[in-house]
Short mmCIF file of N, CA and C in Angstrom, two decimals:
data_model
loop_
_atom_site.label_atom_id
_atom_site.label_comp_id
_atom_site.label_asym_id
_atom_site.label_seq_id
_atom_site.Cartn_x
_atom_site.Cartn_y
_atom_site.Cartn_z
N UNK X 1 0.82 -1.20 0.00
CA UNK X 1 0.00 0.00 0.00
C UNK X 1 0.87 1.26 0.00
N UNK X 2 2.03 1.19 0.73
CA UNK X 2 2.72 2.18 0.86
C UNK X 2 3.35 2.76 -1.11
N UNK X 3 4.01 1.57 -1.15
CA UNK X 3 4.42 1.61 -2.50
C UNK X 3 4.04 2.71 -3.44
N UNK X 4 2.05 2.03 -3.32
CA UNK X 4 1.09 2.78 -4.32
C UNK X 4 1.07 4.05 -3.82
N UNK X 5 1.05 4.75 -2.96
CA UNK X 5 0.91 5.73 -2.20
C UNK X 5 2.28 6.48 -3.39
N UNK X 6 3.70 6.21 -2.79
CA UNK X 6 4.38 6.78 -3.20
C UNK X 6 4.49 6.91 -4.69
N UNK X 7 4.27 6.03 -5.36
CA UNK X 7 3.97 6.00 -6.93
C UNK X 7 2.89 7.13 -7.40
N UNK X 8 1.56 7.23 -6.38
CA UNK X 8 0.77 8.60 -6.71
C UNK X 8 1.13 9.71 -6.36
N UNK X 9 2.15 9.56 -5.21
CA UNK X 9 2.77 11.06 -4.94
C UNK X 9 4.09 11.42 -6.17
N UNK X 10 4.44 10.26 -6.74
CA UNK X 10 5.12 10.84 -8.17
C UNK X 10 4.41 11.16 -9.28
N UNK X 11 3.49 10.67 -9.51
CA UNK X 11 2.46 10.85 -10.54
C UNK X 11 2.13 12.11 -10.12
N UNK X 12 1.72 12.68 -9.30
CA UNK X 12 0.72 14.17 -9.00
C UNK X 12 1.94 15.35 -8.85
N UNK X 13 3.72 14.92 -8.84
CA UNK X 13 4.12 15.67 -8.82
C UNK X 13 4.80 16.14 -10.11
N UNK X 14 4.67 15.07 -10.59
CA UNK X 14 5.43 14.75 -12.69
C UNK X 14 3.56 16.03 -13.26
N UNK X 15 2.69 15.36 -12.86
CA UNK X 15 1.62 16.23 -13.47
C UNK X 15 1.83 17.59 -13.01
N UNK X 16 1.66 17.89 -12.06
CA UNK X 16 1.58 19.39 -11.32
C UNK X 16 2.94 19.88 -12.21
N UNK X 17 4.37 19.11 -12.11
CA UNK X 17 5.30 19.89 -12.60
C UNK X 17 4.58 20.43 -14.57
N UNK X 18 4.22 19.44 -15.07
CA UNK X 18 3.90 19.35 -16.74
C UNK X 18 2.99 20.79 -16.21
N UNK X 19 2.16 20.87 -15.72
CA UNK X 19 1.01 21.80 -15.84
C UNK X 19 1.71 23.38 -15.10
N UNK X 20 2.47 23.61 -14.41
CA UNK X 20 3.28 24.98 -13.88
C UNK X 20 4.02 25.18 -15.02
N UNK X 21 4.76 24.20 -15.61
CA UNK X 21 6.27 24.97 -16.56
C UNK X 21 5.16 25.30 -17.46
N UNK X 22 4.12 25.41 -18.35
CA UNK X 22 4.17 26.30 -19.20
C UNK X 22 3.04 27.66 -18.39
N UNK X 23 2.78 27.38 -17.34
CA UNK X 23 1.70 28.53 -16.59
C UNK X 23 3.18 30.05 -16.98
N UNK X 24 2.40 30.85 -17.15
CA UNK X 24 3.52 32.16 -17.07
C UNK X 24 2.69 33.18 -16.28
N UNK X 25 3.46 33.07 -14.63
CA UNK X 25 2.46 33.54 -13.57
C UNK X 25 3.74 34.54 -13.01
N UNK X 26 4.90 35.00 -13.84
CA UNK X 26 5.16 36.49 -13.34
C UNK X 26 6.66 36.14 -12.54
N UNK X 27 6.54 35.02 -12.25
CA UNK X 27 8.25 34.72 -11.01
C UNK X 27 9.05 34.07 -11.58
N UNK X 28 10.28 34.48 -11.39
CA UNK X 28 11.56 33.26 -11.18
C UNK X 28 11.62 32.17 -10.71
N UNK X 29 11.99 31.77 -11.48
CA UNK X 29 12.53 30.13 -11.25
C UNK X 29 13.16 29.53 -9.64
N UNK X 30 13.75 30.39 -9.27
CA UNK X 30 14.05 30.81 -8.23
C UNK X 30 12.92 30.86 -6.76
N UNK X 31 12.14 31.96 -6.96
CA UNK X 31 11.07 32.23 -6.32
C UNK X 31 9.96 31.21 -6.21
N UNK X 32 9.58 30.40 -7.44
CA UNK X 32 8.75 29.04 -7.76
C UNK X 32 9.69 28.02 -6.76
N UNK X 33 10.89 28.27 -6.73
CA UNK X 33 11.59 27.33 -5.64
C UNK X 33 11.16 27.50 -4.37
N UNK X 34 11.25 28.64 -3.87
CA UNK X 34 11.05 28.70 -2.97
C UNK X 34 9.33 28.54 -2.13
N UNK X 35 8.53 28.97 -3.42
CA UNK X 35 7.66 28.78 -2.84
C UNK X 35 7.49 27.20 -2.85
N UNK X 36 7.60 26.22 -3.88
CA UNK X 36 7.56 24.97 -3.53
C UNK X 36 7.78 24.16 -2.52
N UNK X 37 8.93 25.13 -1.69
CA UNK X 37 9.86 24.23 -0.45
C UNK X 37 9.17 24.99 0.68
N UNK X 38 8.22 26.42 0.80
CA UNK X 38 7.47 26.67 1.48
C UNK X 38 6.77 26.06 2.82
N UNK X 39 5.53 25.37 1.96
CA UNK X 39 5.42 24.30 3.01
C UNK X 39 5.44 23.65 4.17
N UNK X 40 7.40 23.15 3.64
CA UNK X 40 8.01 22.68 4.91
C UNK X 40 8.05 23.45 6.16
N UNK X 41 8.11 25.03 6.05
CA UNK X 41 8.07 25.82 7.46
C UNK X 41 7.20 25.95 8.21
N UNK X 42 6.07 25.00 7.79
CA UNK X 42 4.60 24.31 9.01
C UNK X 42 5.50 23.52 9.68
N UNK X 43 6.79 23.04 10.00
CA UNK X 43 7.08 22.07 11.09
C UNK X 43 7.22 22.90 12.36
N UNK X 44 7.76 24.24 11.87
CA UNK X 44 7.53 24.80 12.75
C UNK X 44 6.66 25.34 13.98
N UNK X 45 5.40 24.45 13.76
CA UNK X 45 3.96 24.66 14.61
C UNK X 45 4.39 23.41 15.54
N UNK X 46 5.37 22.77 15.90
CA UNK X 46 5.77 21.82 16.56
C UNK X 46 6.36 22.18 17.73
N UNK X 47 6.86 23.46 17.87
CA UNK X 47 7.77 24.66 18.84
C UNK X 47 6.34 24.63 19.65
N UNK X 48 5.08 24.52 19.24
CA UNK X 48 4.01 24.36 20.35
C UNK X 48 3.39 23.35 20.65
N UNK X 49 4.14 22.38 20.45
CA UNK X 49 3.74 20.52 20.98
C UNK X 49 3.14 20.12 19.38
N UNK X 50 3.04 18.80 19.84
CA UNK X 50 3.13 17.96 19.03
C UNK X 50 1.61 17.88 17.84
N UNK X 51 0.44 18.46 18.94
CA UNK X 51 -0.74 18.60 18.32
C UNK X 51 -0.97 19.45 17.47
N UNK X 52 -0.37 20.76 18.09
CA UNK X 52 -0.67 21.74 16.88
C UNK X 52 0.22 21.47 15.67
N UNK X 53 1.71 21.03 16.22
CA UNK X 53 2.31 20.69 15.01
C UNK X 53 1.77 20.07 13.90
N UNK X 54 1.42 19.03 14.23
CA UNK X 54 0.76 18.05 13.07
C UNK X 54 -0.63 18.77 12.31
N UNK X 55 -1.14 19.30 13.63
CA UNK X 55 -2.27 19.68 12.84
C UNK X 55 -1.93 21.03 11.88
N UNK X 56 -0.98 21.95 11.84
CA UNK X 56 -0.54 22.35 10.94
C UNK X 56 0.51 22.04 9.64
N UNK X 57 1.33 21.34 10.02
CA UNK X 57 1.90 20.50 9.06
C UNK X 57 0.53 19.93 8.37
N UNK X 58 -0.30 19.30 8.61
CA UNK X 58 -1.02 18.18 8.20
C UNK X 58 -2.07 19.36 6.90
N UNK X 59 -2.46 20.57 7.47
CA UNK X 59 -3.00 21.41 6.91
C UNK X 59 -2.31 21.92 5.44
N UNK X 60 -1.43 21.98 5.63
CA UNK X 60 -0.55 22.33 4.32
C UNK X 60 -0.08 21.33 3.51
N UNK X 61 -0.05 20.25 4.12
CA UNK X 61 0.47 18.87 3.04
C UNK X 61 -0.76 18.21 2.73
N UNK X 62 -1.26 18.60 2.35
CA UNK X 62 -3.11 17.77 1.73
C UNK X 62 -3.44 18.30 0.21
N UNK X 63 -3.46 17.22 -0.40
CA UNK X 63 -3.90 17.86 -1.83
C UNK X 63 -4.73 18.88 -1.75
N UNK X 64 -6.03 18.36 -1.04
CA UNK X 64 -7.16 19.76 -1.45
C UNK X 64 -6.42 20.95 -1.45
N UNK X 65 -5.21 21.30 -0.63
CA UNK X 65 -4.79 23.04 -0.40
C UNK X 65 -4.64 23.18 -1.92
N UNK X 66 -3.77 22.70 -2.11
CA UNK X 66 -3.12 22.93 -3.66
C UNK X 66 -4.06 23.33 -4.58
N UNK X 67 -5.18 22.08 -4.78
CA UNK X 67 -5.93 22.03 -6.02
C UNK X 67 -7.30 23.34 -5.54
N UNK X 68 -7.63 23.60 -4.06
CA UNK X 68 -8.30 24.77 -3.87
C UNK X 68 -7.64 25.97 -4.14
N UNK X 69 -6.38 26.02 -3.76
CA UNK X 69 -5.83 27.63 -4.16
C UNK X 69 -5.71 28.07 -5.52
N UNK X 70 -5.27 26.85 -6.05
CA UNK X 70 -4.96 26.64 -8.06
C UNK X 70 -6.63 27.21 -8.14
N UNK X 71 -7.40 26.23 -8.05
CA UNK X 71 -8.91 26.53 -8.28
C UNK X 71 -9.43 27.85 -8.14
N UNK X 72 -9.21 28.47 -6.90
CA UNK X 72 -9.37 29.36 -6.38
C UNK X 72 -8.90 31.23 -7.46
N UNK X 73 -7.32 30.47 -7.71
CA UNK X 73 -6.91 31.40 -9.20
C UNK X 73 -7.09 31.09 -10.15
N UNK X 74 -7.78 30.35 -10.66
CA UNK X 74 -8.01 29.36 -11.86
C UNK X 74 -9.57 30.81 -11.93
N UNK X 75 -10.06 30.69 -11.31
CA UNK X 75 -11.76 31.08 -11.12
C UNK X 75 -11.36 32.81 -11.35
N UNK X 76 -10.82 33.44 -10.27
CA UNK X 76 -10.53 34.64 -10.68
C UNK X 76 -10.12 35.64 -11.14
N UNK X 77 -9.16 34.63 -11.91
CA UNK X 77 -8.10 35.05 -12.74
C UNK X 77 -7.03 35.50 -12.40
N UNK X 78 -6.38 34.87 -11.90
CA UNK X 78 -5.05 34.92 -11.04
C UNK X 78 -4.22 34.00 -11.20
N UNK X 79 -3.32 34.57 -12.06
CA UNK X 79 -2.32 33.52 -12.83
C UNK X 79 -1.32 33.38 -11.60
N UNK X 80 -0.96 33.89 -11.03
CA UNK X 80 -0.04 33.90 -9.40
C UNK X 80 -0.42 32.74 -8.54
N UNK X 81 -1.97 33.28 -8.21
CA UNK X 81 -2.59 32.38 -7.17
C UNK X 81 -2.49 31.31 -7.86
N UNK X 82 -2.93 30.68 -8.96
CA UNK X 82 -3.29 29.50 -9.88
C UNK X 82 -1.91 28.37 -9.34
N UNK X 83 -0.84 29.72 -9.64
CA UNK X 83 0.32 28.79 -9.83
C UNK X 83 0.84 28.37 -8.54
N UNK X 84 0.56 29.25 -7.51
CA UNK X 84 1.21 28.68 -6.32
C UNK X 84 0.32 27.55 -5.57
N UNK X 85 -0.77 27.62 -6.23
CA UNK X 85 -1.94 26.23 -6.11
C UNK X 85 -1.09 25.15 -6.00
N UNK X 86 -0.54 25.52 -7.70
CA UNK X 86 -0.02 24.29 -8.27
C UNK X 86 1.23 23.81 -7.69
N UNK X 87 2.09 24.46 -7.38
CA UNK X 87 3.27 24.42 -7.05
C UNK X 87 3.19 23.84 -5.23
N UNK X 88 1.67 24.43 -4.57
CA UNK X 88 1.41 23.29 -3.46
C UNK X 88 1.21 22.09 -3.81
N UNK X 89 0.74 21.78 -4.98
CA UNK X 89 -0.11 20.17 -5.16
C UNK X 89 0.80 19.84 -5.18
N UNK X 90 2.33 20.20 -6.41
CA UNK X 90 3.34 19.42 -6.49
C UNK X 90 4.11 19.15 -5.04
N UNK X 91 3.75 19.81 -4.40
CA UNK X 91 5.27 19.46 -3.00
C UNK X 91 4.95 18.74 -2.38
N UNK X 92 3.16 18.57 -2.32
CA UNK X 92 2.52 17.23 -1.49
C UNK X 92 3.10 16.11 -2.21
N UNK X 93 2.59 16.12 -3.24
CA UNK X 93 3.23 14.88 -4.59
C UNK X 93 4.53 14.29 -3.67
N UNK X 94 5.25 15.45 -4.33
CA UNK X 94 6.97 15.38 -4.09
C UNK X 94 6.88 14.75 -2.47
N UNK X 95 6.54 15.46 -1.44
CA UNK X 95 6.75 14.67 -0.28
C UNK X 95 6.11 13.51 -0.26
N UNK X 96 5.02 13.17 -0.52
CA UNK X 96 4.60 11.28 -0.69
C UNK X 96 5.36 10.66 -1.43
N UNK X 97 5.86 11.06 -2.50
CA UNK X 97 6.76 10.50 -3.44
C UNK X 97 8.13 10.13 -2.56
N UNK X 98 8.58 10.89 -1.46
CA UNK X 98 9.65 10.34 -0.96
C UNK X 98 9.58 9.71 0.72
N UNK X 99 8.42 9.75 0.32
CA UNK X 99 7.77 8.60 1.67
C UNK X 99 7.22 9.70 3.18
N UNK X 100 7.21 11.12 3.11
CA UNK X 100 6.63 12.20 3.82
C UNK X 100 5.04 11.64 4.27
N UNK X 101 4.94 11.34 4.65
CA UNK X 101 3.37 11.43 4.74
C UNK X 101 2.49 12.41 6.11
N UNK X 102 1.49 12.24 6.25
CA UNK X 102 0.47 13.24 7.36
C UNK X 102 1.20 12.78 8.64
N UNK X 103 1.29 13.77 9.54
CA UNK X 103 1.90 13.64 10.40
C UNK X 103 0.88 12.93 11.87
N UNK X 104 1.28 12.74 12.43
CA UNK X 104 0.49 11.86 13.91
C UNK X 104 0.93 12.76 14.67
N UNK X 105 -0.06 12.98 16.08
CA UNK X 105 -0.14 14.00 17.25
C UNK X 105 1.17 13.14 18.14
N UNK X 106 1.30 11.87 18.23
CA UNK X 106 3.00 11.18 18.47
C UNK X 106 3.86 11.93 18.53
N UNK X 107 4.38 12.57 17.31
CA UNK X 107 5.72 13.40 16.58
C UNK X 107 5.90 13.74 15.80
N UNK X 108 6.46 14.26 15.01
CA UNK X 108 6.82 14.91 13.67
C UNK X 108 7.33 13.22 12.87
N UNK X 109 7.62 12.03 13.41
CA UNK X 109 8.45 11.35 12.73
C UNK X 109 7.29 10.17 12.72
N UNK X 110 6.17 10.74 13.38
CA UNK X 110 5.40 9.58 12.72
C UNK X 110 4.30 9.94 11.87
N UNK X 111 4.48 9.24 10.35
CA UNK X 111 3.32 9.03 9.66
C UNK X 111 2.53 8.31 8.82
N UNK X 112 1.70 8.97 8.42
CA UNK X 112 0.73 7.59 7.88
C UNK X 112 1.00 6.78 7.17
N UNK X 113 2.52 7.24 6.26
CA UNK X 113 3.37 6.32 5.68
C UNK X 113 4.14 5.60 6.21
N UNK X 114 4.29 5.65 7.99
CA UNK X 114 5.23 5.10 8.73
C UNK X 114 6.54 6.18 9.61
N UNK X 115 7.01 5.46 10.22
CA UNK X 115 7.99 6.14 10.67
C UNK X 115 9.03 6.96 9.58
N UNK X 116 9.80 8.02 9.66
CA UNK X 116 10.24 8.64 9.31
C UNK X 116 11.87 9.30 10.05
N UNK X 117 12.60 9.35 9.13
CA UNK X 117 14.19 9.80 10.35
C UNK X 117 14.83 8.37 10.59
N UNK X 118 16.29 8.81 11.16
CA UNK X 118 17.01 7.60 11.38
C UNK X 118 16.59 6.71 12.34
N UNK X 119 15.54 6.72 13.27
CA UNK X 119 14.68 6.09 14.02
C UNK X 119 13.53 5.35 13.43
N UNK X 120 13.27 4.95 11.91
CA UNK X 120 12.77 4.63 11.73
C UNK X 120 13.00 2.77 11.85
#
């Protein structure tokens, strides 16, 4: 199960990437970096225990964010918003793809894909 998991988090991040490179939403290559790796600075909700952590981590790594914010600029015409939709869907992708999954009120190192870190 895990496997399939990670195989759809490559699939949704190979798509999301095909569908951003030709979006022309105004930023550098650079800046699309950064917002992609974004994200990750929800671990930081962990500095207030373990619950809120996850439950913010967990908030930002969920497809719906992605495909609602894309949607969201998709609708009003917001080639920006559209793209940083997209560029969320891909990092969820990208993190299932390398075995990241939703985090547990446990720790940051446990998730639904299993343990995570050299403690795994």
């Amino acid at each position: 199960m895990i496997t399939w998991q990670k195989i759809e988090g490559a699939l949704v991040f190979l798509i999301a990437l095909a569908v951003f490179i030709p979006l022309d939403i105004g930023i550098s290559w650079w800046l699309a970096l950064l917002v992609f790796f974004a994200p990750d600075l929800s671990f930081a909700g962990y500095a207030l225990g373990n619950r809120v952590g996850a439950a913010l981590y967990n908030t930002v790594h969920v497809y719906a964010l992605g495909v609602g914010v894309a949607a969201l600029g998709y609708w009003f015409d917001l080639p920006m918003v559209t793209g940083i939709g997209v560029l969320l869907f891909a990092h969820t992708g990208f993190d299932r793809m390398m075995g990241y999954g939703l985090k547990s009120v446990e720790g940051f190192h446990v998730t639904h894909l299993g343990r995570i870190g050299k403690d795994q």
